Amino acid sequence: MSMTYKPVISATGLFTPQESITNEELVASFNEFVSRHNARFADEIAAGEVEALQPSSTEFIEKASGIKARHVMAKEPVLDPDVMSPKWPERSNDELSLMAEIGVAAAKRAMESAGRDAKDIDAVLCAASNMERPYPAMAIEIQQALGIDGFGFDMNVACSSATFGIQTAADYIRAGNARSVLVVSPEITSGHLNWRDRDSHFIFGDVATAVLVEDASLAPERHWEILGTRLKTVFSNNIRNNFGFLNRAHPETADAADKLFVQEGRKVFKEVVPMVATMILEEAERLSIDSQGLRRLWLHQANSGMNRLIAQRVLGHEASDDESPTVLDTYGNTSSAGSIIAFHKHNGDLKAGDTGLICSFGAGYSAGTVFVRKV
Ligand code: COA
């Protein structure tokens, strides 16, 4: 007799850093950096040799992105106009590393919420847009800290890492290779953000999420059936980060701004919105789901304008906050964790039979859809 396995989402977990930076605090620090820079290079600016930096504004940030604040792992150095980057004490190899620490915190909450014991989990995927080191894998450190027997590995698909992780986990379940898989997304995006870049200094925030993907036979009573998953990638240089271990071969440019997050925000906006809306509609059709009947969209949290347009194309009308909730205002863009935070915070009120969509999109380009139904 052949068994059929059915992947479901058993639970999610969220770790939110205590510290948070408001737009007002962020802009005050940025503008102080700008005036110091312009004063320092006043002669060169007057001679036309150096370009004067322009100040940032809270009005622009909120209007362009919907972001009002973001959580960070280290507020003080980020806001110090002389530093403007996160800093923390270096940890020895015997200590749990920072990404693993927050990943473990989110994972424990997901396990608790499902009533799941470590011995029942078969695999850990650490799916995030930046890893703290090349190896050993963050996932294996998280696996060890949680006391899980089995295997783990890291995967990076930028902002789509979590949905790619969910499909990978679901495929392990479907194939019978695992019955319970943790997908952990620790996103310390403050480390790859250029806090001195006016165009993007307001975008990102830090967080960690975890999703427990399991076979239905193992799942707690309250869970979400995974109706279908779809992944898509299309190469683009419009969101790029050139940081990497081969940079050591080019010491003269190793510290350049392109070793941090850079984007052509307008192009991203224009190209990604239609790509994602089309992908969602095609996948809904393939799964025989009426897209206009979707009860809720948990979209990637990068920009409220992008989400408004995508939700409108999918639902056929302007989405309410209830239909397409946002966490951008307090979390900012948390890369792959964004749609999972939205799902985690806004799924409790849905009823059995309600259908929704978790959807991510970002660098690569990469996009992932996970259609779910509450059981
Ligand atoms: N404060 C004040 N003004 C600013 C500013 C800031 N921090 N940053 C840019 N501006 C100005 C620009 O100089 C420009 O002025 P100009 O019209 O006089 O030239 C104007 O605001 C518009 O700038 P632009 O960069 O075109 O803004 P935008 O409306 O496209 O918004 C993004 C910028 C990044 C918020 C937007 O493009 C976006 O969200 N794109 C989606 C991509 C994304 O979020 N990706 C993340 C990874 S998934």
XYZ file of C-alpha atoms and ligand atoms in Angstrom:
423
model
C 0.000 0.000 0.000
C 1.435 3.393 -0.910
C 1.065 6.222 1.590
C 0.101 9.714 0.525
C 1.585 12.542 2.430
C 0.000 15.971 2.703
C 2.117 18.970 3.754
C 0.501 21.489 6.113
C 1.620 24.486 8.128
C 1.348 23.378 11.751
C 2.526 26.589 13.397
C 4.612 29.727 13.063
C 6.894 31.568 15.472
C 8.149 35.131 15.633
C 11.078 36.804 17.354
C 10.992 40.622 17.399
C 14.076 42.546 18.602
C 13.292 44.827 21.539
C 14.834 47.956 20.059
C 13.064 49.959 17.405
C 13.950 53.099 15.416
C 11.263 55.575 14.393
C 11.485 57.516 11.126
C 12.042 60.675 13.189
C 15.059 59.185 14.968
C 16.417 57.737 11.737
C 16.099 60.960 9.761
C 17.596 63.075 12.567
C 20.697 60.866 12.587
C 20.925 60.731 8.776
C 20.568 64.498 8.431
C 23.234 65.056 11.073
C 25.552 62.808 9.023
C 24.673 64.841 5.896
C 25.391 68.218 7.488
C 28.697 66.972 8.955
C 29.690 65.582 5.560
C 28.741 68.777 3.734
C 30.590 70.930 6.300
C 33.685 68.745 6.078
C 33.774 68.960 2.281
C 32.509 72.562 2.020
C 35.478 73.733 -0.073
C 35.339 70.754 -2.447
C 31.568 71.172 -2.778
C 32.004 74.904 -3.554
C 34.659 74.000 -6.150
C 32.311 71.441 -7.726
C 34.663 68.540 -6.934
C 32.386 66.805 -4.438
C 28.605 66.624 -4.615
C 26.684 67.877 -1.589
C 24.545 65.220 0.106
C 20.784 65.830 0.327
C 18.803 65.417 3.556
C 16.227 62.658 4.051
C 12.635 63.273 5.180
C 10.120 61.387 7.285
C 7.288 62.498 4.977
C 9.028 60.979 1.935
C 9.756 57.704 3.725
C 6.230 57.170 4.917
C 4.634 58.185 1.622
C 7.046 56.184 -0.591
C 7.100 53.007 1.525
C 4.490 52.969 4.304
C 7.299 52.400 6.841
C 7.097 54.280 10.164
C 9.604 52.328 12.279
C 11.822 49.250 12.185
C 13.234 46.888 14.810
C 17.009 46.447 14.989
C 19.451 44.274 16.911
C 21.683 47.272 17.734
C 20.081 50.712 17.761
C 22.789 52.946 19.190
C 25.574 52.393 16.609
C 23.085 52.527 13.729
C 21.938 55.979 14.868
C 25.432 57.286 15.686
C 26.270 59.624 12.763
C 29.928 58.584 13.051
C 29.145 54.858 12.843
C 25.829 54.239 11.037
C 26.120 50.487 11.015
C 25.210 47.764 13.528
C 27.854 46.603 15.975
C 27.967 43.886 18.594
C 30.679 42.031 20.492
C 32.306 39.285 18.449
C 31.325 35.845 19.748
C 33.640 32.897 20.229
C 33.029 29.636 18.372
C 31.721 28.168 21.623
C 28.872 30.682 21.841
C 25.644 30.488 19.866
C 25.994 32.867 16.922
C 23.679 35.854 16.590
C 21.615 34.609 13.648
C 21.259 31.190 15.258
C 20.159 32.812 18.530
C 17.230 34.683 17.048
C 16.382 31.770 14.736
C 16.204 29.464 17.756
C 13.940 31.935 19.581
C 11.461 31.997 16.676
C 11.701 28.223 16.182
C 10.982 27.510 19.863
C 7.813 29.598 19.672
C 6.612 27.684 16.597
C 7.380 24.349 18.284
C 5.574 25.411 21.476
C 2.577 26.585 19.540
C 2.325 23.198 17.765
C 3.087 21.274 20.981
C 6.017 19.794 19.094
C 8.980 18.063 20.681
C 12.467 18.312 19.124
C 12.619 14.549 18.691
C 9.728 14.651 16.200
C 11.429 17.143 13.858
C 13.422 15.713 10.964
C 15.051 18.731 9.339
C 15.868 22.423 9.740
C 16.171 24.803 6.812
C 17.685 28.193 7.493
C 16.200 30.286 4.694
C 17.349 33.907 4.731
C 18.823 36.592 2.499
C 22.173 36.791 4.313
C 24.095 34.185 6.259
C 26.436 35.094 9.088
C 29.189 32.886 7.648
C 29.654 30.374 4.840
C 29.921 27.293 7.103
C 29.130 25.381 9.180
C 25.552 26.065 8.070
C 23.432 28.270 10.333
C 20.728 25.595 10.028
C 22.992 22.969 11.572
C 23.810 25.246 14.487
C 20.090 25.916 15.018
C 19.370 22.175 14.730
C 21.998 21.448 17.390
C 20.750 24.195 19.725
C 17.204 22.808 19.505
C 18.346 19.205 19.997
C 16.973 17.974 16.683
C 18.220 14.736 15.173
C 18.261 14.707 11.365
C 19.686 17.230 8.939
C 19.798 20.939 8.150
C 21.094 23.266 5.482
C 21.035 26.932 4.515
C 19.276 28.373 1.518
C 19.365 31.910 0.198
C 16.847 33.254 -2.281
C 16.884 36.819 -0.916
C 13.391 38.113 -0.039
C 11.815 34.866 -1.268
C 13.902 32.584 0.948
C 11.022 31.670 3.288
C 8.528 30.675 0.581
C 11.244 28.735 -1.262
C 11.959 27.078 2.085
C 8.273 26.217 2.563
C 8.077 24.584 -0.882
C 11.314 22.672 -0.224
C 9.954 21.472 3.117
C 6.590 20.596 1.542
C 8.398 18.576 -1.145
C 10.280 16.592 1.511
C 6.936 15.788 3.121
C 5.284 14.921 -0.219
C 8.182 12.593 -1.080
C 8.128 10.931 2.325
C 11.683 12.040 3.113
C 10.625 13.957 6.233
C 7.468 14.335 8.319
C 8.275 17.547 10.177
C 10.501 20.361 8.896
C 11.345 23.709 10.472
C 11.889 26.619 8.077
C 13.709 29.328 10.024
C 14.307 32.844 8.651
C 16.553 34.983 10.852
C 16.864 38.267 8.976
C 19.451 40.654 10.404
C 19.042 42.990 7.452
C 20.564 45.934 9.358
C 23.921 44.344 8.506
C 23.491 44.614 4.736
C 21.710 47.966 4.681
C 23.727 51.053 3.729
C 22.513 53.418 6.474
C 24.320 56.308 4.675
C 22.332 55.886 1.442
C 19.421 58.320 1.271
C 17.523 56.214 -1.288
C 17.395 53.119 0.883
C 18.465 53.927 4.473
C 14.872 53.606 5.709
C 13.973 50.298 4.092
C 15.003 47.383 6.321
C 14.470 46.000 9.808
C 15.590 42.939 11.813
C 13.437 39.971 12.858
C 13.281 36.162 12.848
C 10.422 33.882 11.844
C 9.881 30.137 11.846
C 7.366 27.973 9.992
C 6.727 24.367 10.962
C 5.788 22.359 7.850
C 4.530 18.854 8.609
C 2.638 15.913 7.278
C -1.074 16.287 8.062
C -1.044 13.045 10.076
C 1.324 14.671 12.593
C -0.171 18.160 12.667
C -2.040 19.702 15.611
C -5.802 20.063 15.219
C -5.581 23.719 14.138
C -3.384 23.953 11.062
C -3.225 25.231 7.513
C -3.446 22.885 4.570
C -0.931 23.765 1.814
C -3.008 23.723 -1.380
C -0.089 24.410 -3.706
C 3.274 26.117 -3.936
C 4.958 27.776 -6.918
C 8.384 29.342 -7.349
C 9.765 31.641 -10.031
C 13.106 33.341 -10.689
C 14.138 35.798 -13.401
C 17.654 37.238 -13.330
C 17.909 40.975 -12.633
C 20.653 43.331 -11.456
C 18.093 45.813 -10.122
C 18.499 44.527 -6.558
C 22.042 43.459 -5.889
C 24.630 42.957 -3.152
C 28.209 42.159 -4.218
C 29.482 41.229 -0.768
C 31.262 37.891 -0.772
C 34.387 35.977 0.051
C 35.976 36.607 -3.349
C 36.012 40.359 -2.553
C 39.223 39.655 -0.656
C 40.829 39.327 -4.079
C 40.000 43.017 -4.715
C 41.121 44.815 -1.542
C 40.940 48.231 -3.216
C 37.131 47.987 -3.623
C 36.311 45.584 -0.807
C 34.585 48.289 1.270
C 32.647 49.920 -1.573
C 28.928 50.635 -1.252
C 28.094 47.880 -3.750
C 29.085 45.355 -1.060
C 25.823 46.322 0.643
C 22.212 46.310 -0.597
C 21.660 48.489 -3.683
C 18.579 48.752 -5.850
C 16.915 50.598 -8.688
C 13.748 51.020 -6.659
C 11.573 52.427 -9.457
C 12.495 49.624 -11.873
C 11.914 47.000 -9.212
C 8.504 48.441 -8.520
C 7.549 48.522 -12.213
C 8.863 45.081 -13.134
C 7.985 43.041 -10.056
C 4.333 44.121 -9.622
C 3.109 42.662 -12.962
C 5.368 39.604 -12.675
C 3.972 38.696 -9.256
C 0.331 39.526 -10.020
C 0.443 37.326 -13.148
C 2.151 34.517 -11.276
C -0.512 34.543 -8.531
C -3.384 34.537 -11.018
C -1.870 31.684 -13.070
C -1.222 29.599 -9.999
C -4.726 30.224 -8.625
C -6.135 29.033 -11.945
C -3.926 25.924 -11.931
C -5.206 25.097 -8.435
C -8.829 25.944 -9.393
C -8.932 28.659 -6.745
C -11.101 31.726 -7.356
C -8.542 34.487 -6.732
C -11.321 36.992 -6.022
C -12.593 34.704 -3.285
C -9.295 34.679 -1.391
C -10.027 35.651 2.188
C -6.602 37.152 2.882
C -3.279 37.917 1.189
C -0.134 37.835 3.309
C 2.155 39.608 0.875
C 5.858 40.320 1.003
C 6.380 43.469 3.061
C 8.610 45.792 1.014
C 6.382 48.621 -0.006
C 2.735 49.424 0.678
C 2.258 50.782 -2.864
C 3.431 47.530 -4.456
C 1.135 45.505 -2.209
C -1.823 47.737 -3.008
C -1.353 47.197 -6.753
C -0.760 43.446 -6.521
C -3.740 42.909 -4.186
C -5.955 44.956 -6.505
C -5.009 42.802 -9.518
C -5.563 39.562 -7.580
C -8.805 40.419 -5.769
C -10.303 42.574 -8.510
C -10.903 45.447 -6.107
C -8.976 47.739 -3.742
C -7.964 45.507 -0.816
C -8.896 46.471 2.734
C -6.365 46.164 5.569
C -8.306 43.074 6.582
C -7.795 41.458 3.163
C -4.146 42.464 2.775
C -2.690 43.247 6.195
C 0.583 45.119 6.470
C 3.290 45.006 9.119
C 5.469 47.503 7.230
C 4.602 50.365 9.552
C 6.348 48.849 12.582
C 8.710 46.252 11.043
C 9.820 47.858 7.754
C 11.026 45.465 5.077
C 12.281 42.331 6.825
C 13.247 40.545 3.618
C 12.052 36.929 3.510
C 10.403 37.148 6.941
C 7.856 39.829 5.938
C 5.024 37.709 4.556
C 5.523 35.218 7.411
C 5.188 37.973 10.058
C 1.989 39.119 8.341
C 0.684 35.533 8.336
C 1.761 34.921 11.943
C 0.065 38.051 13.260
C -3.024 37.952 11.082
C -4.382 34.423 10.723
C -6.086 33.719 14.051
C -9.437 35.224 13.094
C -9.895 33.203 9.892
C -12.427 30.360 9.853
C -12.151 26.737 8.774
C -12.367 26.613 4.982
C -10.991 30.129 4.472
C -8.370 30.271 1.724
C -5.426 32.652 1.645
C -2.096 33.280 0.010
C 1.408 33.745 1.397
C 3.478 35.423 -1.307
C 7.027 36.764 -1.442
C 9.040 38.628 -4.056
C 12.395 40.318 -4.248
C 15.988 40.098 -5.405
C 16.915 37.597 -8.060
C 14.210 38.425 -9.099
C 12.560 35.702 -7.081
C 8.926 35.086 -6.205
C 7.067 32.348 -4.357
C 3.401 31.577 -3.720
C 1.962 29.336 -1.011
C -1.834 28.934 -1.175
C -3.236 27.758 2.160
C -6.628 26.742 3.587
C -7.538 26.744 7.240
C -8.588 23.339 8.522
N 14.135 61.515 1.596
C 13.623 62.460 0.802
N 13.578 62.382 -0.534
C 14.087 61.268 -1.103
C 14.634 60.235 -0.342
C 14.648 60.379 1.062
N 15.150 59.447 1.877
N 15.046 59.250 -1.170
C 14.762 59.658 -2.409
N 14.179 60.892 -2.388
C 13.745 61.698 -3.520
C 14.561 61.421 -4.753
O 15.725 62.212 -4.775
C 13.593 61.809 -5.852
O 13.599 63.190 -6.031
P 13.437 63.835 -7.496
O 12.083 63.404 -7.959
O 13.575 65.278 -7.198
O 14.559 63.245 -8.308
C 12.243 61.422 -5.271
O 12.417 61.361 -3.860
C 11.741 60.095 -5.781
O 12.758 59.125 -5.590
P 12.624 57.627 -6.020
O 13.833 56.865 -5.571
O 12.263 57.534 -7.452
O 11.415 57.219 -5.066
P 10.251 56.167 -5.239
O 8.981 56.891 -5.181
O 10.504 55.215 -6.357
O 10.395 55.357 -3.878
C 11.268 53.262 -3.102
C 11.570 54.665 -3.551
C 12.551 52.493 -2.901
C 10.516 53.311 -1.764
C 10.379 52.576 -4.141
O 10.928 52.673 -5.431
C 10.158 51.123 -3.821
O 9.641 50.765 -2.812
N 10.479 50.226 -4.725
C 10.239 48.841 -4.495
C 11.455 48.106 -4.274
C 11.699 47.599 -2.899
O 11.155 47.995 -1.904
N 12.637 46.688 -2.863
C 13.116 46.102 -1.663
C 13.535 44.715 -1.909
S 12.155 43.680 -2.298
